[in-house]
Amino acid sequence: MNATRLLVGEIAAGVNAGDSAESVARSALAAIEAYDAIQPQVWTLRLPEAAVLAQARAVDARIAAGETLPLAGVPFAVKDNIDVADLATTAACPAFAYTAGRSATVVEQLLAAGAVLVGKTNLDQFATGLVGTRSPYGAPRCVFNQAFVSGGSSSGSAVAVAAGLVAFALGTDTAGSGRVPAAFNHLVGLKPSKGRWSTQGLVPACRSLDCISVFAADLDGAGRVDAVLAGFDPQDPYSRRAPQPEPVLTLAGLRVAIPRPEQRIFFGDGESEALYASAVARLQAAGAVAVEVDIAPLLDAAKLLYSGPWVAERTAAVEPLLRAAPSAIEPTVRAIVQGGLAVTGVETFRGLYALEAYRRAAEAVWAAADALFLPTTPTIYTVKALKAEPLALNANLGLYTNFVNLLDLSALAVPAGFRADGTGFGVTFIGPAFADRALLDLAAAYLETFPMAETPPLDLTPHKPGVKLAVVGAHLSGMPLHWQLTSREARLVAATRTAPAYKLYAMAESTPPKPALVHVGDGGASIQVEVYELDVAAFGAFTAEVPAPLAIGTVTLEDGTSVKGFVAEPRALNGASDITALGGWRAYIASLQG
């Protein structure tokens, strides 16, 4: 089965001409429901069907009243570090979650343009990663081969578009998160110039570098979203006014910079190397002039993002949680952001000075060429390999992406073929700031001259429904025993509460501290829990590790459904403290620290 990808332009034209936005929405919802049996980890939150259809009917009413809407009826998704009014923003960290009082500016603009929001997508926690494996909601995988990563941090957004669930999805891009997943899943990934689109309502990763980005099935779709979102936002301190006129690039005679042969690094991936060579040859055949340049200043600048003081900017974004509850942060992400606590002001200024030196050195590239043409990534990795070596392999994926925002450049990732295992390879056009429209035109000319090979079939290996398990204490996200779940690839299904029929106790003399959840019926309360899904074998192995006086029984949730969960034998209450009034284990741990 090939992905039937949704095209922004076709949908908008049809709805403006009288097609039903409600019908489009119903089709999208059906596709989402069907694909949920394949990769339920795409989403952190899906809007109720009634809410989606209400949006679509409102679009139909606007069209009937005579409006023409640039994104009429186009279904879209939003990465879950971008605010949507009245919905939770989690940044893939349940302990961080809050309900947004207002939507991000870009979401408001898209809804005003007639787009229909269907849900929020999974991500590497706090947008820290290029892999898509750093989330308690599970690891979205490449749509063509689920053994491989989808790329991150905008993992869920890319998969939602590539699987044909939505026509476009917002991601974010600080180090390459809007480009790497595009390459692996055969998509267009537009990373706008810094400040071109508003970042008001975005949970920052590195606030001075962050960009909201878009994934689409084609260049036209990405361009239509850019036409709606580009513009100055006075409420965003990092918003910028575009120069007038914006740069123009044409393919014929264009000087395109490519790395010197010794700087074309693919970490042993011969297929990626060959696909890049073919892309360069196609570019030359289309009339561009390939110019070999020294990209060492770019690669050296890229190292500053994680080895320099910019890691402290990531720390600044999550510092309150990091200091109050460090265990609530995914271990690899926590290791990264904790490093920022040691960065001094002196080191920060030295980093700024180094960046300016690299910027000056990089001017030689722009003196020799009009645009850069690089592999989006050198290679791709399996989920298993990434989990075994999360830092080094993640760094490899960012080799050709990490420098772009540091050096204030625009970038557009486009497909460039497939490996034998079905995974996508991509190339990226890179230009000066605010060359975004020029890059779209340039890439369109390139792809029209040499269309890509046919998209391979989706990997529809079904997700095997597992056992749902409610955890209440030391196994919660970020707590000391949470690793017993993550090591078994447990997927967070919901952060919810029990039915109002339980009491919670802190057991005496327990290391680490553990709770006892007891069903009492009338007179009980709703207790905060997290519900995870494990495959049957992993659930069995997990259960074997549960020590007495705790046990695995059945827990009733606030919606009336029942799942497996931690319960306690009567002896667990000997000397225990009743902490029911606190409502959950996190509040109890916080009370001990306060």
XYZ file of C-alpha atoms in Angstrom:
594
model
C 0.000 0.000 0.000
C 1.384 3.357 -1.057
C 0.667 6.417 1.032
C -2.211 8.444 -0.388
C -0.793 11.790 0.595
C -3.056 14.776 0.997
C -2.202 17.879 -1.020
C -2.873 21.290 0.475
C -3.579 22.981 -2.850
C -6.002 20.341 -4.107
C -8.038 20.309 -0.910
C -8.233 24.098 -0.604
C -9.210 24.512 -4.261
C -11.892 21.856 -3.955
C -13.451 23.274 -0.792
C -13.395 26.821 -2.157
C -15.166 25.466 -5.270
C -17.931 23.843 -3.236
C -16.575 20.546 -1.947
C -17.466 19.846 1.668
C -14.821 20.584 4.299
C -16.794 18.294 6.581
C -16.353 15.444 4.096
C -12.591 16.093 3.968
C -12.460 16.082 7.765
C -14.378 12.810 7.992
C -11.952 11.175 5.560
C -8.973 12.436 7.573
C -10.474 11.149 10.811
C -11.051 7.733 9.239
C -7.441 7.604 8.025
C -6.182 8.579 11.472
C -8.303 5.914 13.117
C -7.045 3.260 10.710
C -3.386 4.225 11.101
C -3.745 4.216 14.866
C -3.562 0.429 14.567
C -0.109 0.869 12.999
C 1.519 3.727 14.954
C -0.621 5.078 17.800
C 2.477 6.863 19.115
C 2.105 9.546 16.429
C -0.178 11.546 18.715
C -0.068 12.986 22.192
C -3.622 14.292 21.851
C -6.353 13.897 19.248
C -9.272 16.278 19.159
C -12.692 14.655 19.607
C -14.480 13.937 16.354
C -17.194 16.460 17.220
C -14.636 19.239 17.671
C -12.971 18.497 14.324
C -16.260 18.347 12.471
C -17.415 21.586 14.106
C -14.351 23.342 12.680
C -15.054 21.895 9.244
C -18.696 22.950 9.298
C -17.629 26.469 10.246
C -15.354 26.515 7.183
C -18.243 25.345 4.969
C -20.382 28.129 6.383
C -17.702 30.730 5.632
C -17.365 29.489 2.046
C -21.150 29.531 1.645
C -21.139 33.136 2.881
C -18.799 34.115 0.055
C -15.321 33.894 1.584
C -12.351 32.443 -0.251
C -9.942 30.840 2.204
C -6.321 30.004 1.341
C -6.378 26.793 3.402
C -10.075 25.970 3.165
C -10.813 22.656 4.841
C -7.173 21.509 4.905
C -6.604 19.102 7.835
C -3.430 19.750 9.826
C -1.644 18.788 13.029
C 0.525 20.697 15.491
C 3.652 19.536 17.294
C 2.958 19.351 21.020
C 5.329 22.129 22.010
C 3.076 24.654 20.268
C 0.095 26.051 22.157
C -3.507 25.449 21.168
C -6.064 27.258 23.309
C -7.777 25.090 25.936
C -5.617 22.063 25.103
C -2.687 20.649 27.049
C 0.819 21.500 25.911
C 3.114 18.729 27.152
C 6.361 19.072 25.160
C 6.322 15.261 25.683
C 6.804 15.703 29.431
C 3.672 14.988 31.524
C 5.131 16.722 34.581
C 5.567 19.919 32.539
C 2.093 19.923 30.985
C -0.168 22.982 31.180
C -3.414 24.073 29.557
C -2.816 26.874 27.074
C -4.932 29.969 27.552
C -4.319 31.116 23.991
C -3.216 29.504 20.767
C 0.156 30.265 19.253
C -0.013 33.028 16.662
C 0.681 30.560 13.838
C -2.215 28.338 14.933
C -4.552 31.331 15.033
C -3.434 32.297 11.522
C -3.960 28.799 10.140
C -7.420 28.472 11.638
C -8.344 31.911 10.306
C -7.192 30.740 6.861
C -9.642 27.826 7.017
C -7.392 24.958 8.065
C -8.902 22.279 10.325
C -6.887 21.102 13.331
C -7.111 17.398 14.172
C -4.587 16.945 16.988
C -1.179 17.404 18.571
C 1.797 15.255 17.674
C 4.568 13.471 19.507
C 8.151 14.767 19.710
C 11.528 14.279 21.271
C 10.951 15.716 24.735
C 11.386 19.502 24.862
C 12.370 19.317 21.168
C 15.807 18.054 22.224
C 16.863 15.443 19.694
C 16.876 14.578 16.001
C 15.719 11.001 16.447
C 12.115 10.741 17.677
C 12.911 8.167 20.376
C 13.004 10.450 23.441
C 9.364 10.510 24.424
C 7.248 8.723 27.025
C 4.506 8.575 24.379
C 6.591 6.117 22.357
C 8.899 6.391 19.357
C 7.268 7.231 16.004
C 9.042 5.298 13.269
C 9.826 5.762 9.598
C 6.621 5.179 7.655
C 8.406 2.992 5.088
C 10.333 0.767 7.504
C 9.358 0.770 11.157
C 12.694 -0.675 12.233
C 14.143 2.798 11.581
C 13.656 6.108 13.354
C 11.292 8.697 11.946
C 13.721 11.476 12.771
C 13.065 14.140 15.357
C 12.320 16.126 17.199
C 9.211 16.718 15.052
C 8.640 12.988 14.712
C 4.870 12.746 15.018
C 4.259 15.669 12.671
C 6.333 14.101 9.907
C 4.702 10.694 10.243
C 1.213 12.232 10.240
C 1.885 13.858 6.863
C 3.842 10.960 5.360
C 1.119 8.454 6.273
C -1.549 10.617 4.622
C -3.361 11.522 7.841
C -3.109 15.300 7.400
C -2.085 17.553 4.524
C 0.501 19.472 6.529
C 1.811 19.609 10.070
C 3.711 22.158 12.072
C 7.033 21.118 13.515
C 9.836 23.139 15.002
C 13.450 23.451 13.944
C 16.329 24.551 16.137
C 19.004 22.087 15.044
C 17.332 20.310 12.119
C 14.089 18.988 13.572
C 12.035 20.253 10.649
C 14.392 18.773 8.057
C 15.701 15.417 9.314
C 12.224 13.801 9.582
C 11.380 15.170 6.123
C 14.339 13.315 4.646
C 13.548 9.982 6.258
C 9.844 10.112 5.337
C 10.119 11.592 1.797
C 8.600 14.967 2.595
C 9.193 18.640 2.001
C 10.422 20.335 5.176
C 10.504 24.142 5.161
C 12.570 25.748 7.919
C 11.815 29.441 7.588
C 14.320 32.143 8.355
C 14.483 33.046 12.026
C 11.750 35.545 12.788
C 9.867 35.019 9.511
C 7.070 33.147 11.310
C 5.970 34.085 14.806
C 7.147 31.877 17.682
C 4.653 33.332 20.166
C 3.106 30.328 21.920
C 6.069 28.016 21.370
C 7.735 26.203 24.271
C 11.330 27.255 23.610
C 14.231 24.917 23.027
C 16.805 27.624 22.269
C 14.673 30.726 22.121
C 17.132 32.824 20.124
C 17.391 30.083 17.459
C 13.941 28.446 17.371
C 11.815 28.347 14.241
C 8.376 26.848 13.741
C 8.491 24.757 10.559
C 6.154 22.854 8.269
C 6.018 19.398 6.688
C 4.032 18.919 3.485
C 3.790 16.347 0.735
C 4.837 18.852 -1.914
C 6.461 22.242 -2.363
C 3.175 23.912 -3.237
C 1.727 22.921 0.127
C 4.708 24.264 2.048
C 4.561 27.476 0.046
C 0.869 27.982 0.757
C 1.473 27.623 4.490
C 4.362 30.082 4.287
C 2.128 32.577 2.476
C -0.295 32.464 5.425
C 2.276 32.547 8.231
C 5.040 34.849 7.017
C 4.868 38.293 8.583
C 5.931 40.432 11.478
C 4.379 39.721 14.896
C 4.852 42.581 17.380
C 4.021 40.193 20.242
C 7.065 38.049 19.449
C 10.349 39.700 20.515
C 12.219 37.582 17.965
C 9.955 38.416 15.016
C 11.636 40.249 12.150
C 10.469 42.231 9.145
C 11.505 40.706 5.844
C 13.718 42.818 3.584
C 12.068 44.208 0.481
C 12.485 42.886 -2.069
C 13.284 39.377 -0.856
C 16.106 37.492 -2.638
C 15.414 35.833 -6.011
C 17.214 32.703 -7.290
C 16.896 30.975 -10.662
C 18.263 27.542 -11.459
C 19.924 28.304 -14.790
C 23.483 29.403 -14.135
C 22.983 29.351 -10.372
C 26.206 28.844 -8.425
C 25.479 26.095 -5.934
C 28.014 25.257 -3.221
C 28.734 21.610 -2.465
C 31.309 20.249 -0.007
C 34.800 19.299 -1.023
C 35.066 15.512 -1.571
C 36.842 14.917 1.740
C 34.069 16.802 3.553
C 31.271 14.617 2.194
C 30.783 12.513 5.295
C 28.259 9.653 5.323
C 29.518 7.452 8.196
C 29.926 4.489 5.908
C 26.470 4.751 4.301
C 27.343 4.131 0.668
C 23.727 4.428 -0.468
C 23.404 7.930 0.952
C 26.696 8.907 -0.673
C 25.504 7.645 -4.068
C 22.109 9.344 -3.729
C 23.780 12.667 -2.957
C 26.120 12.309 -5.940
C 23.084 11.649 -8.155
C 21.319 14.713 -6.767
C 24.328 16.903 -7.538
C 24.478 15.484 -11.062
C 20.778 16.239 -11.592
C 21.299 19.776 -10.334
C 24.117 20.313 -12.807
C 22.099 18.801 -15.656
C 19.305 21.260 -14.839
C 21.667 24.175 -15.467
C 23.187 24.943 -12.082
C 26.927 25.284 -11.613
C 28.284 23.167 -8.750
C 31.076 24.909 -6.856
C 33.171 22.947 -4.377
C 33.695 24.954 -1.187
C 35.268 24.506 2.220
C 32.388 23.882 4.640
C 34.677 23.532 7.680
C 33.499 26.873 9.155
C 29.907 25.630 8.947
C 30.711 22.312 10.606
C 32.745 24.036 13.317
C 29.934 26.490 14.001
C 27.515 23.558 14.305
C 29.501 22.140 17.226
C 28.655 25.209 19.299
C 25.018 24.145 19.530
C 25.662 21.317 21.985
C 29.335 21.707 22.887
C 29.155 25.466 23.382
C 27.127 27.792 25.592
C 23.905 27.399 23.596
C 23.171 24.292 25.618
C 22.562 26.720 28.504
C 19.737 28.254 26.481
C 18.058 24.851 26.411
C 18.579 24.714 30.170
C 16.946 28.120 30.590
C 13.798 26.829 28.900
C 13.290 24.035 31.449
C 15.244 25.277 34.468
C 12.312 25.424 36.938
C 11.411 21.782 36.269
C 15.060 20.727 36.132
C 15.719 22.152 39.575
C 12.426 21.103 41.181
C 12.008 17.643 39.698
C 14.957 16.602 37.525
C 13.788 12.993 37.415
C 10.678 14.138 35.529
C 12.861 14.770 32.450
C 13.781 11.951 30.059
C 17.301 10.737 30.972
C 19.079 11.640 27.713
C 17.398 15.040 27.582
C 18.164 15.599 31.263
C 21.845 14.823 30.693
C 21.950 17.459 27.962
C 20.156 20.262 29.792
C 21.962 19.641 33.080
C 25.172 20.486 31.257
C 23.922 24.018 30.777
C 23.860 24.681 34.520
C 27.655 24.826 34.535
C 28.007 27.288 31.644
C 29.438 30.611 32.812
C 28.923 34.100 31.477
C 32.529 34.136 30.352
C 32.011 30.950 28.351
C 28.874 32.421 26.819
C 30.686 35.476 25.503
C 33.535 33.340 24.214
C 30.976 31.273 22.338
C 29.438 34.397 20.848
C 32.860 35.578 19.737
C 33.599 32.177 18.182
C 30.296 32.215 16.312
C 31.058 35.620 14.799
C 34.434 34.305 13.651
C 32.756 31.320 11.992
C 30.191 33.637 10.440
C 32.953 35.724 8.904
C 34.751 32.614 7.648
C 31.493 31.338 6.161
C 31.223 34.478 4.051
C 33.679 32.781 1.699
C 30.934 30.297 0.850
C 28.528 33.054 -0.122
C 31.209 34.860 -2.106
C 31.657 31.724 -4.203
C 28.033 30.601 -4.505
C 24.404 31.713 -4.355
C 23.052 28.737 -2.412
C 24.243 25.646 -0.560
C 23.182 22.136 -1.558
C 23.866 19.547 1.144
C 22.664 16.116 2.197
C 19.950 16.616 4.778
C 21.495 13.819 6.855
C 24.521 11.599 6.285
C 22.640 8.386 7.110
C 19.754 6.863 9.081
C 19.688 4.527 12.098
C 17.426 1.879 13.512
C 15.472 2.552 16.671
C 17.477 -0.167 18.379
C 20.813 1.432 17.444
C 19.692 4.888 18.595
C 18.580 3.634 21.974
C 21.925 1.893 22.461
C 23.980 4.978 21.557
C 21.661 7.983 21.827
C 24.101 10.922 21.934
C 26.725 10.074 19.317
C 24.291 8.857 16.655
C 21.990 11.825 17.223
C 24.987 14.125 16.666
C 25.759 12.338 13.385
C 22.274 13.092 12.080
C 22.774 16.812 12.730
C 26.083 17.095 10.881
C 24.636 19.120 7.989
C 21.771 20.819 9.871
C 23.013 22.161 13.215
C 24.756 25.258 11.877
C 21.853 26.714 9.893
C 20.051 28.696 12.598
C 23.287 29.654 14.339
C 24.390 31.325 11.108
C 20.927 32.807 10.406
C 20.178 30.964 7.183
C 17.025 29.716 5.473
C 16.653 26.041 4.516
C 14.351 23.803 2.515
C 14.608 20.005 2.667
C 13.327 18.030 -0.317
C 13.250 14.305 -1.178
C 16.145 12.815 -3.143
C 15.421 9.101 -3.369
C 15.294 5.944 -1.276
C 17.680 3.401 0.146
C 17.191 -0.296 -0.496
C 15.549 -0.652 2.940
C 12.851 1.815 1.877
C 13.972 4.717 4.057
C 14.075 8.135 2.493
C 17.115 10.244 1.643
C 16.901 13.994 1.247
C 18.866 17.048 0.233
C 18.597 20.586 1.516
C 18.764 23.902 -0.305
C 20.236 26.529 2.050
C 20.277 30.266 1.433
C 20.731 33.553 3.230
C 18.098 34.792 5.655
C 14.748 35.510 3.995
C 15.593 33.581 0.831
C 12.672 31.280 1.695
C 10.491 31.965 -1.348
C 13.552 31.853 -3.593
C 14.430 28.397 -2.252
C 10.870 27.186 -2.889
C 11.090 28.377 -6.501
C 14.549 26.893 -6.922
C 13.504 23.504 -5.545
C 10.382 23.508 -7.725
C 12.466 23.973 -10.858
C 14.830 21.220 -9.720
C 12.077 18.684 -8.923
C 10.065 19.473 -12.061
C 13.118 18.764 -14.205
C 13.965 15.536 -12.417
C 10.981 14.043 -10.589
C 11.733 11.582 -7.826
C 11.243 7.842 -7.941
C 7.855 6.476 -6.931
C 7.225 6.478 -3.199
C 7.539 2.943 -1.760
C 4.655 1.314 0.103
C 4.011 2.136 3.706
C 5.192 -0.315 6.316
C 1.828 -1.355 7.709
C 3.116 -3.830 10.251
C 0.329 -3.537 12.814
C 0.912 -2.261 16.281
C 0.258 -5.190 18.573
C -2.144 -4.055 21.301
C -0.564 -4.735 24.634
C -1.559 -4.570 28.262
C -2.478 -1.207 29.752
C -0.910 -0.582 33.127
C -1.690 2.248 35.561
C 1.275 3.438 37.626
C 0.891 5.697 40.614
C 4.291 6.219 42.241
C 7.951 5.481 41.592
C 7.200 4.335 38.026
C 5.685 7.659 36.951
C 7.491 9.576 34.215
C 10.715 10.939 35.659
C 10.507 8.953 38.891
C 13.295 6.595 40.049
C 11.809 3.365 38.671
C 10.459 4.762 35.411
C 13.355 3.100 33.597
C 11.678 -0.253 34.212
C 9.008 0.914 31.763
C 11.188 2.733 29.207
C 13.594 -0.205 28.992
C 10.596 -2.268 27.823
C 9.440 0.369 25.316
C 6.287 1.172 27.254
C 4.147 3.869 25.621
C 2.302 6.523 27.586
C -1.388 6.269 26.769
C -2.772 8.861 29.169
C -2.048 10.928 32.226
C -5.352 10.644 34.059
C -6.970 9.844 37.414
C -8.595 6.885 39.055
C -12.290 6.684 39.802
C -13.156 8.483 43.098
C -12.896 5.252 45.051
C -9.282 5.062 46.221
C -6.995 6.095 49.043
C -3.263 6.665 48.620
C -0.698 5.900 51.310
C 3.049 6.451 51.604
C 4.484 3.151 52.754
C 6.825 3.134 55.745
C 10.516 2.287 55.321
C 10.423 1.883 51.552
C 13.447 2.639 49.333
C 12.863 4.382 47.035
C 9.681 5.757 48.599
C 6.637 3.914 47.268
C 2.893 4.442 47.527
C 0.119 2.014 48.258
C -3.092 2.480 46.298
C -6.130 0.959 48.030
C -9.682 0.663 46.723
C -12.121 1.796 49.437
C -15.281 2.591 47.468
C -17.406 5.317 49.058
C -15.281 7.915 50.783
C -12.399 7.486 48.364
C -10.862 10.051 46.029
C -9.518 10.309 42.480
C -5.760 9.752 42.423
C -3.413 10.845 39.642
C -1.999 7.987 37.560
C -0.231 7.450 34.265
C -1.394 4.647 31.993
C 1.211 2.869 29.871
C 0.907 0.151 27.278
C 3.387 -2.742 27.196
C 3.405 -5.784 24.975
C 2.371 -8.991 26.691
C 5.897 -10.344 27.150
C 7.167 -7.021 28.530
C 4.196 -6.820 30.890
C 4.953 -10.302 32.189
C 8.611 -9.447 32.773
C 7.637 -6.202 34.483
C 5.133 -7.929 36.773
C 7.770 -10.421 37.854
C 9.804 -7.538 39.292
C 7.006 -6.131 41.484
C 7.939 -6.777 45.125
C 5.494 -7.550 47.939
C 3.547 -6.020 49.577
C 2.737 -4.422 46.213
C 0.974 -6.361 43.496
C -0.591 -5.917 40.069
C -4.375 -5.955 40.111
C -7.174 -4.039 38.415
C -7.629 -0.255 38.710
C -10.739 1.631 37.646
C -10.126 4.983 35.927
C -12.221 8.128 36.123
C -13.871 7.374 32.766
C -15.103 4.027 34.105
C -12.678 1.824 32.182
C -10.488 -0.701 33.970
C -6.796 -1.414 33.437
C -4.120 -3.361 35.201
C -2.363 -1.392 37.903
C -0.530 -1.290 41.184
C -2.509 -2.332 44.248
C -1.353 -3.206 47.759
C -1.725 -6.033 50.258
C -3.170 -5.065 53.672
C 0.273 -5.278 55.327
C 1.428 -2.367 53.115
C -0.530 -0.042 55.398
C 1.424 -0.920 58.539
C 2.872 2.408 59.647
C 1.904 4.062 56.333
C 0.826 7.713 56.037
C -2.488 8.597 54.399
C -1.626 11.095 51.635
C -4.925 10.893 49.747
C -5.600 14.591 50.244
C -2.567 15.469 48.106
C -4.181 13.811 45.093
C -1.115 12.005 43.820
C 2.438 10.861 44.353
C 4.125 13.825 42.646
C 2.496 16.210 45.096
C 3.673 14.058 47.980
C 7.286 14.012 46.736
C 7.124 17.783 46.237
C 5.882 18.192 49.821
C 8.933 16.306 51.092
C 11.268 18.542 49.102
C 9.497 21.710 50.219
